[in-house]
C-alpha angles and dihedrals in degrees: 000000000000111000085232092058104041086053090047090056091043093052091047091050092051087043090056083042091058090045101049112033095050083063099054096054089046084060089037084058094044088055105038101042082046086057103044092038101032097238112171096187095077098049097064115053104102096014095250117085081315096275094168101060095107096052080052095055096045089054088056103067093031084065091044119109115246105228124183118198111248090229097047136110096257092192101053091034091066101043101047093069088056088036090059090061100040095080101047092054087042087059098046091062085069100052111097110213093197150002127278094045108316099147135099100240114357105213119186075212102051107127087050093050085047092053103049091041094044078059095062090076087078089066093053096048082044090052096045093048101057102030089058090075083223138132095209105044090049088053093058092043084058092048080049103055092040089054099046088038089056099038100042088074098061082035098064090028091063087041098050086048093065085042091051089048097044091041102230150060104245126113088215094034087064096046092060097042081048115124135182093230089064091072090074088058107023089053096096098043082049091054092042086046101045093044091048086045088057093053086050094057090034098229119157134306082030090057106114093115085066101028107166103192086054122025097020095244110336117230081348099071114098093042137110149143109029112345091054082051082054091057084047098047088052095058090055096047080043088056091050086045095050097043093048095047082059095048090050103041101039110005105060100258098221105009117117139154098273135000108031095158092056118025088030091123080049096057088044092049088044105053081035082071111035088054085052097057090057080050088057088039104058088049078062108052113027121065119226121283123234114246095259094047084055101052095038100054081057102051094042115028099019108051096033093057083046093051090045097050084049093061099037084055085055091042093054089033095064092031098046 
């Protein structure tokens, strides 16, 4: 087979993947936020268990009038929304979903490449924020920055704690040097790793750049249609990135009880979402921080648990 024809299949495979799984978890969200809140809403579109809630709600914006501010950017208005998802199918091209090459675009340097494009969603919620010509819009971009700014650190220091112990930056490199026994010591870089990754993505109880009690909705705010739906869009495919960067990093990617060889993409898609379930489950049952609580759980309780991790894997690393 042609190179140029085996990469074309691989990034159309990681295009319907980016398509399709963010979905998933989107009705995932509608269910099980209905059951553990007892939302009847969600339960009716379509009469059975509601399964057409999502097709409702993407007729919904499709029939939404997309309105620009007079006073805004329109320039800018119009590109943050497709800004905010770039990145995120740019970073599934890099996971590997199982072992012998199944992955997009295998990098010796992949973790590296995952980190400094994760970073670009600053610029969209930015963009957003200021061309908006809001107050209240630039108030929640600012909320924004000062969050991703603060939780990047403890993001990349958990994740260069996994790369110290498995000896090398590749996503699939990782994944073959993982052992069980890492989760004893490696437990405190995941849970640094998966909270900063939920700042990053700005999910509850991580929302204070949108903020609806206080500032409307944030960077949001003059938003609709489509382009709303595209935000939207861009949490989801945050909350598959983030849970497979779990998977990957700290919970042994492919690696299953039995047939790695051969259900290793299984054993990735499953622990994707099942960490994306706690995902939808923490929305569910913590309430929002205030802005001080939030920086402040990153400088002193973040940061300081990465950098220990860090020295206990150097620690393990000279003396093992």
């Amino acid at each position: 087979m042609p190179v140029w024809v085996e990469l074309a299949i691989r990034v159309l495979a990681v295009v319907i993947a980016f398509l399709t799984l963010p979905l998933i978890v989107g009705q995932a969200e509608h269910k099980v936020m209905a059951h553990m809140q007892g939302r009847l809403g969600p339960m009716y579109a379509g009469a059975f268990h509601g399964w057409a809630q999502l097709i409702a709600d993407g007729v919904k914006f499709a029939q939404k009038e997309d309105v620009t501010p007079r006073a805004a950017d329109r320039a800018v208005f119009r590109l943050a929304p497709v800004v905010s998802l770039l990145p995120y199918l740019v970073v599934l091209l890099v996971i590997p979903l199982g072992p012998h090459g199944l992955v997009a675009q295998p990098l010796d340097i992949g973790l590296f490449f995952v980190l400094a494009v994760v970073g670009v969603g600053v610029v969209a919620v930015l963009m957003a924020a200021w061309s908006s010509a809001n107050k209240y819009a630039l108030l929640g971009g600012l909320r924004a920055a000062a969050q991703l700014l603060g939780y990047e650190l403890p993001f990349v220091l958990a994740a260069a704690s996994v790369a110290m112990a498995a000896g090398t930056l590749s996503l699939s490199g990782i994944v073959q040097n993982w052992r069980p026994w890492w989760l004893v010591w490696q437990l405190p870089a995941m849970l640094v790793f998966f909270t900063a990754g939920l700042a990053e993505i700005r999910r509850p109880p991580f929302d204070m750049p949108i903020a609806d009690s206080e500032l409307v909705f944030g960077y949001l705010t003059e938003y609709t249609g489509l382009r709303f739906a595209f935000f939207l869009l861009a949490e989801y495919v945050g909350i598959v990135v983030v849970a497979a960067l779990t998977t990957v990093l700290f919970l042994g990617g492919w690696r299953g009880p039995f047939g790695d060889t051969e259900l290793g993409w299984l054993w990735t898609l499953l622990k994707v979402f099942a960490v994306s379930f706690v995902i939808i489950w923490l929305r569910v049952a913590y309430p929002r921080l205030r802005e001080d609580q939030l920086q402040r759980f990153s400088w002193v309780v973040l940061i300081p648990l990465a950098l220990a991790d860090i020295m206990i894997t150097a620690f393990l690393k000279v003396a093992l």
